[in-house]
Short mmCIF file of C-alpha atoms in Angstrom, two decimals:
data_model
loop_
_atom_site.label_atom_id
_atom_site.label_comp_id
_atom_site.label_asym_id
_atom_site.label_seq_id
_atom_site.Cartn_x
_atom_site.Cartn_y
_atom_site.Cartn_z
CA UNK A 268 0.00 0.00 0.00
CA UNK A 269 1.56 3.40 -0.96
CA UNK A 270 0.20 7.02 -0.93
CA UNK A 271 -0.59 6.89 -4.96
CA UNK A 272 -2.95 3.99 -3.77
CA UNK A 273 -4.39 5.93 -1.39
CA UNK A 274 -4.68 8.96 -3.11
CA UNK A 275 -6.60 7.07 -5.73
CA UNK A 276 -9.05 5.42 -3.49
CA UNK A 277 -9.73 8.68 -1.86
CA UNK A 278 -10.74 10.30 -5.03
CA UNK A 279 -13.10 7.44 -5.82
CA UNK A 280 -15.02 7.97 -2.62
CA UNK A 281 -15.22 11.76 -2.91
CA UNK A 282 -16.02 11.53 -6.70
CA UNK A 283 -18.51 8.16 -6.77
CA UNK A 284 -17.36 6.80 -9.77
CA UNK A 285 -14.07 5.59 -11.28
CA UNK A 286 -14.65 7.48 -14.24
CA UNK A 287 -15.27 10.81 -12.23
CA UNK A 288 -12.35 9.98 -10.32
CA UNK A 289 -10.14 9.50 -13.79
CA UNK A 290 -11.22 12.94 -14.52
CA UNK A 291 -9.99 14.53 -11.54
CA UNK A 292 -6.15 12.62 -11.48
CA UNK A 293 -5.83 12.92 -15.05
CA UNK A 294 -5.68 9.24 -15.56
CA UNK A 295 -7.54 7.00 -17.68
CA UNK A 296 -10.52 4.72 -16.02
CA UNK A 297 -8.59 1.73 -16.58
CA UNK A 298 -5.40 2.94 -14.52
CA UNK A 299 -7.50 4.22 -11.47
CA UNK A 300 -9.29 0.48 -11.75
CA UNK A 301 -6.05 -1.20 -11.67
CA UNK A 302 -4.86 1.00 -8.90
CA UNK A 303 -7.60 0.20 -6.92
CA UNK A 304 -7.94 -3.87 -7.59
CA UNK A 305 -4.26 -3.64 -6.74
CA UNK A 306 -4.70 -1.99 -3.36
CA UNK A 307 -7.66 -4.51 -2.60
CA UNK A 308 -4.96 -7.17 -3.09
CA UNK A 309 -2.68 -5.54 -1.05
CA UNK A 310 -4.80 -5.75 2.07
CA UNK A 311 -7.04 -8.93 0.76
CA UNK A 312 -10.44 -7.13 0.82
CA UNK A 313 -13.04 -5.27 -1.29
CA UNK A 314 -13.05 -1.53 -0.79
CA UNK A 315 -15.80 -0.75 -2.84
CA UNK A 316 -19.23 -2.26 -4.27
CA UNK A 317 -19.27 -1.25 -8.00
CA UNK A 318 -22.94 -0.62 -9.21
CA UNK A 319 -23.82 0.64 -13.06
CA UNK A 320 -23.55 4.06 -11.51
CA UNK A 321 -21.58 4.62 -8.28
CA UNK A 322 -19.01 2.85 -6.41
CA UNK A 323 -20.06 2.26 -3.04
CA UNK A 324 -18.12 1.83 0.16
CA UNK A 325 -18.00 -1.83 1.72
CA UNK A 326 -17.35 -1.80 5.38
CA UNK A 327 -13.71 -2.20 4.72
CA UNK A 328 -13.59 0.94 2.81
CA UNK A 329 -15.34 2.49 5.52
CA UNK A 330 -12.58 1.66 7.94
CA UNK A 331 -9.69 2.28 5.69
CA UNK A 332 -11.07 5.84 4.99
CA UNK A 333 -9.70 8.32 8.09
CA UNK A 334 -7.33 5.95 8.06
CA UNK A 335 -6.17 7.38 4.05
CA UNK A 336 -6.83 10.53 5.32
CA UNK A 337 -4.98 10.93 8.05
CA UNK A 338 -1.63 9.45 6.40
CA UNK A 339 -2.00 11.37 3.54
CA UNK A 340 -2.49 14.69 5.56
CA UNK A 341 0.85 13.31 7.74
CA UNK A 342 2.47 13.23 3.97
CA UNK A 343 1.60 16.68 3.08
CA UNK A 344 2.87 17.76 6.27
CA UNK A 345 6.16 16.29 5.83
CA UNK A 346 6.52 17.75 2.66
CA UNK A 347 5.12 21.67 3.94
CA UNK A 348 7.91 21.03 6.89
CA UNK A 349 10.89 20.09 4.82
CA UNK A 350 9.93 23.44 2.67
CA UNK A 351 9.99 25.64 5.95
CA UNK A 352 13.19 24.15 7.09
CA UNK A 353 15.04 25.42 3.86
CA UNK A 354 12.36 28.47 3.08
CA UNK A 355 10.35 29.21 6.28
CA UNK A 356 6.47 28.93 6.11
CA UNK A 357 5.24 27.65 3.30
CA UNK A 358 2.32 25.17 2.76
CA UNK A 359 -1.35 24.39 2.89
CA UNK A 360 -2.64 25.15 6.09
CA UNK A 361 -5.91 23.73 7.12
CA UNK A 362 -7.81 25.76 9.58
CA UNK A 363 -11.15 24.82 11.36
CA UNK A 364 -13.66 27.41 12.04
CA UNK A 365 -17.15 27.33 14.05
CA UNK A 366 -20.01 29.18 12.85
CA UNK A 367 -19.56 31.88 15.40
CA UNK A 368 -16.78 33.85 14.23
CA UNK A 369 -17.93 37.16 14.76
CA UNK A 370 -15.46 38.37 17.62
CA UNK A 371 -12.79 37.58 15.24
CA UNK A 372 -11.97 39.42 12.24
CA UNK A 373 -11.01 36.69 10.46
CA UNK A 374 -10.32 38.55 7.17
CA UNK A 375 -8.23 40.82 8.09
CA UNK A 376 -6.28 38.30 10.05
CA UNK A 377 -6.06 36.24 7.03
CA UNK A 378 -5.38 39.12 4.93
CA UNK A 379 -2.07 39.95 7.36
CA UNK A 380 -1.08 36.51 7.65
CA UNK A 381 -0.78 36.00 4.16
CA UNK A 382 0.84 39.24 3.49
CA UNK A 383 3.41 38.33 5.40
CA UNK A 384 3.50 34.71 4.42
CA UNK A 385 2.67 34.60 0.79
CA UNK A 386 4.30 30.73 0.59
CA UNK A 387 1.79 29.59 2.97
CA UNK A 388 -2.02 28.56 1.40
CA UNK A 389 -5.30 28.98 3.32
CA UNK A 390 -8.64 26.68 3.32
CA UNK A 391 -10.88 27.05 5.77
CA UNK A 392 -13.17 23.92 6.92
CA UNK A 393 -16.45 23.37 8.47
CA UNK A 394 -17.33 20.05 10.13
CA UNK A 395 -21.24 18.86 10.13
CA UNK A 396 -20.67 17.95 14.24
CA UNK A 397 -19.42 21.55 15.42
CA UNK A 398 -16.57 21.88 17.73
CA UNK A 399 -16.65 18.15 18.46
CA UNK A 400 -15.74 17.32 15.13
CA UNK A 401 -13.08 19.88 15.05
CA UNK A 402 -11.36 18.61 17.86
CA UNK A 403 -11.47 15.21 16.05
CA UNK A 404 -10.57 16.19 12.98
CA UNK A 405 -7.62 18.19 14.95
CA UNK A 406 -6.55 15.12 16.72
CA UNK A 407 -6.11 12.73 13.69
CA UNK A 408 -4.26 15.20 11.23
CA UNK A 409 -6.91 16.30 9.06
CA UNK A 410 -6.32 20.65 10.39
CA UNK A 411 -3.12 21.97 11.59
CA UNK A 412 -5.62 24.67 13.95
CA UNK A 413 -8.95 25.01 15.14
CA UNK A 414 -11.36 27.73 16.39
CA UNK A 415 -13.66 26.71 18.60
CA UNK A 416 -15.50 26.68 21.40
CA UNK A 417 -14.58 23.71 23.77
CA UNK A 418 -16.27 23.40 27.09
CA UNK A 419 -14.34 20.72 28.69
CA UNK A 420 -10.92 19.32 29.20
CA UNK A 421 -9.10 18.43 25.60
CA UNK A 422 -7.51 15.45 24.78
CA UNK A 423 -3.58 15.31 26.33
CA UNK A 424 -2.38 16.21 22.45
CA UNK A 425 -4.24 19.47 22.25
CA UNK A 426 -3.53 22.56 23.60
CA UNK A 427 -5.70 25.50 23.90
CA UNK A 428 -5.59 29.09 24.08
CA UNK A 429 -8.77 31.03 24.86
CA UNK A 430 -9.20 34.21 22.94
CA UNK A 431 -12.19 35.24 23.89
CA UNK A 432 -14.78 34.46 26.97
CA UNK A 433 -18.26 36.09 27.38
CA UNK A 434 -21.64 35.86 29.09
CA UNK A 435 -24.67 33.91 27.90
CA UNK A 436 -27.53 36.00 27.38
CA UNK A 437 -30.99 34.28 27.71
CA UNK A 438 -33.25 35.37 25.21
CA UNK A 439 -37.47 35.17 25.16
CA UNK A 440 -39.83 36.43 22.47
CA UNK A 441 -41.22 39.36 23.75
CA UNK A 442 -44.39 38.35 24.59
CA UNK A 443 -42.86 35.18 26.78
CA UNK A 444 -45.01 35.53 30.48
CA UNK A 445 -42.10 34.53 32.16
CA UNK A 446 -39.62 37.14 34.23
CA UNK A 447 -36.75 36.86 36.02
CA UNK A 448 -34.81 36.35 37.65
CA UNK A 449 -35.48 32.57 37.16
CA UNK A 450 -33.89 29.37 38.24
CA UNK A 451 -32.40 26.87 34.83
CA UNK A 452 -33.88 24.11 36.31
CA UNK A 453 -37.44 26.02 35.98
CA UNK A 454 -37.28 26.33 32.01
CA UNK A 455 -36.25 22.90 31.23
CA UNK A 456 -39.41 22.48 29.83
CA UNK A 457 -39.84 25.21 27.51
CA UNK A 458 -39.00 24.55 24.19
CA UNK A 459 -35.46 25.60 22.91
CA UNK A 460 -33.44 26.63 20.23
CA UNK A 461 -29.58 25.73 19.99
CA UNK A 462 -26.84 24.30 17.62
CA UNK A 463 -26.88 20.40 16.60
CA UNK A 464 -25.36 17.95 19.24
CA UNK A 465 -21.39 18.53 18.98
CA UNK A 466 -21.63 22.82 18.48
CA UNK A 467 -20.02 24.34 21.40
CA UNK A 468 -22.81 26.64 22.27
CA UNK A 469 -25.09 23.09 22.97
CA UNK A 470 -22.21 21.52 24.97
CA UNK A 471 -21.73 23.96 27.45
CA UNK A 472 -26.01 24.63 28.13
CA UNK A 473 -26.46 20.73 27.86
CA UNK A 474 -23.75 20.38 30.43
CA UNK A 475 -25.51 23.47 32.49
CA UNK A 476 -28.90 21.67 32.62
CA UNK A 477 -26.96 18.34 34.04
CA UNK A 478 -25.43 20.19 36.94
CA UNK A 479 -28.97 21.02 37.75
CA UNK A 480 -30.35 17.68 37.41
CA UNK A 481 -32.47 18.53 34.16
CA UNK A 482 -33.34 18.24 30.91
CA UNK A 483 -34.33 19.91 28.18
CA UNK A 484 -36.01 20.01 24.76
CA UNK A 485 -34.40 21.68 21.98
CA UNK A 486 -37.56 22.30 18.78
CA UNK A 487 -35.55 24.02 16.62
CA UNK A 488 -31.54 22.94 15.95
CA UNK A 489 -29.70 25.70 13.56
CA UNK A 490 -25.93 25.67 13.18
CA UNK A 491 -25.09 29.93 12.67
CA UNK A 492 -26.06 31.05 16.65
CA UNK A 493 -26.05 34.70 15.08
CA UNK A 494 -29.27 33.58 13.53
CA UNK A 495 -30.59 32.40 16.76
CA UNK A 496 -32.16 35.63 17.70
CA UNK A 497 -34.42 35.78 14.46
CA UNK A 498 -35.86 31.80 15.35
CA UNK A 499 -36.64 32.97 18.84
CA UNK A 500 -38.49 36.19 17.80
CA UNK A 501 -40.68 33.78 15.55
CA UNK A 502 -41.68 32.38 18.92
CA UNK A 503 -39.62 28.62 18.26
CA UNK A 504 -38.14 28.69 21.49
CA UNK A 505 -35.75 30.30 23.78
CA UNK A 506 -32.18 30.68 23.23
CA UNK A 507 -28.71 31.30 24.89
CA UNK A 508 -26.87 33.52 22.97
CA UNK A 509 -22.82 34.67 23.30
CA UNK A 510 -22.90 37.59 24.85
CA UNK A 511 -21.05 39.58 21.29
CA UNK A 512 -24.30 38.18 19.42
CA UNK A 513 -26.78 41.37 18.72
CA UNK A 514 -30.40 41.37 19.88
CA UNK A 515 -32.62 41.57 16.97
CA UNK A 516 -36.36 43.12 17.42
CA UNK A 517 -39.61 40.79 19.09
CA UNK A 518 -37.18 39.29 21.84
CA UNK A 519 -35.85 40.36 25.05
CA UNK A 520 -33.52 39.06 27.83
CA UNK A 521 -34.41 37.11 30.38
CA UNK A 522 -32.26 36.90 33.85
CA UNK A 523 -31.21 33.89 35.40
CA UNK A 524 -30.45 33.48 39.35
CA UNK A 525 -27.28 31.34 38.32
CA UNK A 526 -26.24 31.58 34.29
CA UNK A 527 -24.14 28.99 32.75
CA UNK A 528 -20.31 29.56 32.52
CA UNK A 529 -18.79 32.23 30.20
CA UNK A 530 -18.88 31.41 26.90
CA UNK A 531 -15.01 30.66 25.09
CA UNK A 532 -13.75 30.74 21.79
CA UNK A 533 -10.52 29.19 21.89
CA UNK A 534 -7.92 28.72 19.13
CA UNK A 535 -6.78 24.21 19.18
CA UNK A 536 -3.57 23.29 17.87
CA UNK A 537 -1.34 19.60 18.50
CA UNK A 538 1.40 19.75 21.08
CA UNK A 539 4.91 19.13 19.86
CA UNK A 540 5.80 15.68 20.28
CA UNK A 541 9.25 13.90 19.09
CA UNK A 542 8.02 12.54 15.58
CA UNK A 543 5.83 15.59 15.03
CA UNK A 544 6.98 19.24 15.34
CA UNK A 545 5.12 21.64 15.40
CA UNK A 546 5.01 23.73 11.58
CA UNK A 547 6.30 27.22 11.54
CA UNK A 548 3.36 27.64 9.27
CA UNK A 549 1.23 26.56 12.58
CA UNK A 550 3.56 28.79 15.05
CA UNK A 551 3.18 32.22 12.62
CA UNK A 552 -0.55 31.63 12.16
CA UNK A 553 -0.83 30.78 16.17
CA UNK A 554 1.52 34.16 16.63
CA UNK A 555 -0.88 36.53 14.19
CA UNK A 556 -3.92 35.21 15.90
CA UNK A 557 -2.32 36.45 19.50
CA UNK A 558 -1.54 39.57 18.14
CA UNK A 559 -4.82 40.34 16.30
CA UNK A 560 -7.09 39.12 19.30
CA UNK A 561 -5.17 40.88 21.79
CA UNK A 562 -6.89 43.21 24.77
CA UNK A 563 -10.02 41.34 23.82
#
């Protein structure tokens, strides 16, 4: 099994089709079908079901995908790090963002960053399970940073740096009889809007309700909490908002006797360990972002 294998099969899942994934590597069908019956030999299973119009994962492929990703991110890094050792910073450099980027001018940050690192590419990624994901896809290679908003203690290999911590605000439709102060416990069962299990913003009021022995309902689930606001003033629910997130019209705030913790956006990269230094790539971006967020 070598990285040209790999490379291969990952194309076939991401495209569907052998032919599709010809078209993207420049190769004819036959030579991406032969690479791929020859990495099925290789590890004596079938990756794929091949149908008249897709190729579809078997449960080996299924297993051997973050598998290809993750070495094949570990090979790109390896390359990006023997560039910086002879040319400094240079490279793709993945970085994970949450939805809830507004206390961070991101643009301009980028816009410094790669001002004064033109060798160095950016792509931003989403991930479908929030911070969670991030931290996962942080932990197995797949980003080189994250921002995101991390309630609890992170795996040994991560570090993070907060860059930004702020109230909850509660907010009601305007018309909600309810006023406060009030205790969490008492609106467990009101319905609620939040992010989808794995967002940051759910983790932390989840893990407020379990401190106080209850539970909750969330009706409406919508991944941008700026947008929150609008879905509460159509009377779906109630909402904790970051305290940077602006109050739109037909809602109001509602006190609490004891609020959850502060919310935190923090910015995840990989300790250091023996077989994997950190990038100077990582350490400028890491460097730009302390110097843009700071006094916040």
């Amino acid at each position: 099994m070598d990285l040209a294998q790999l490379e291969t099969f990952l194309a076939v899942v991401e495209t569907g089709t052998i032919s599709a994934a010809a078209r993207r590597l420049g190769s004819a069908q036959s030579t991406v079908s032969t690479v791929v019956r020859g990495l099925e030999d290789d590890l004596g299973v079938a990756l794929f079901t091949r149908t008249s119009r897709r190729a579809v994962l078997t449960d080996a492929g299924r297993a051997l995908l973050p598998e290809a990703r993750r070495l094949l991110a570990g090979a790109e890094q390896a390359r990006a790090a023997v560039r910086e050792a002879d040319a400094g910073p240079s490279g793709p450099l993945a970085v994970g963002v949450v939805t809830t980027m507004h206390p961070v001018d991101l643009p301009s940050l980028l816009s410094t960053f790669t001002t004064a690192h033109p060798r160095v590419s950016v792509s931003l990624r989403v991930v479908a399970d929030g911070s969670r994901g991030l931290l996962r896809a942080l932990v197995e290679g797949e980003l080189d940073v994250a921002f995101l908003s991390w309630p609890f203690r992170p795996p040994g290999t991560v570090e993070l740096r907060p860059l930004l911590r702020t109230p909850f605000r509660l907010l009601v439709p305007a018309a909600h009889p309810t006023t406060g102060p009030v205790a969490l416990a008492d609106l467990a069962g009101e319905r609620w809007v939040d992010g989808p299990p794995g967002f940051g913003n759910r983790l932390l009021v989840d893990a407020a309700f379990d401190r106080v022995g209850a539970r909750r309902t969330v009706a409406v689930e919508v991944p941008d909490v700026s947008t929150y606001g609008a879905y509460v003033a159509a009377g779906l629910g109630m909402a904790f908002v970051p305290g940077t997130v602006p109050v739109p019209p037909g809602v109001r705030e509602l006190p609490l006797q004891e609020p959850p913790p502060p919310w935190t956006l923090s910015l995840a990269t990989r300790r250091a360990t023996p077989d994997r230094p950190v990038r100077r790539a990582v350490d400028a971006f890491v460097e730009e972002v302390r110097l843009s967020t700071r006094g916040r």
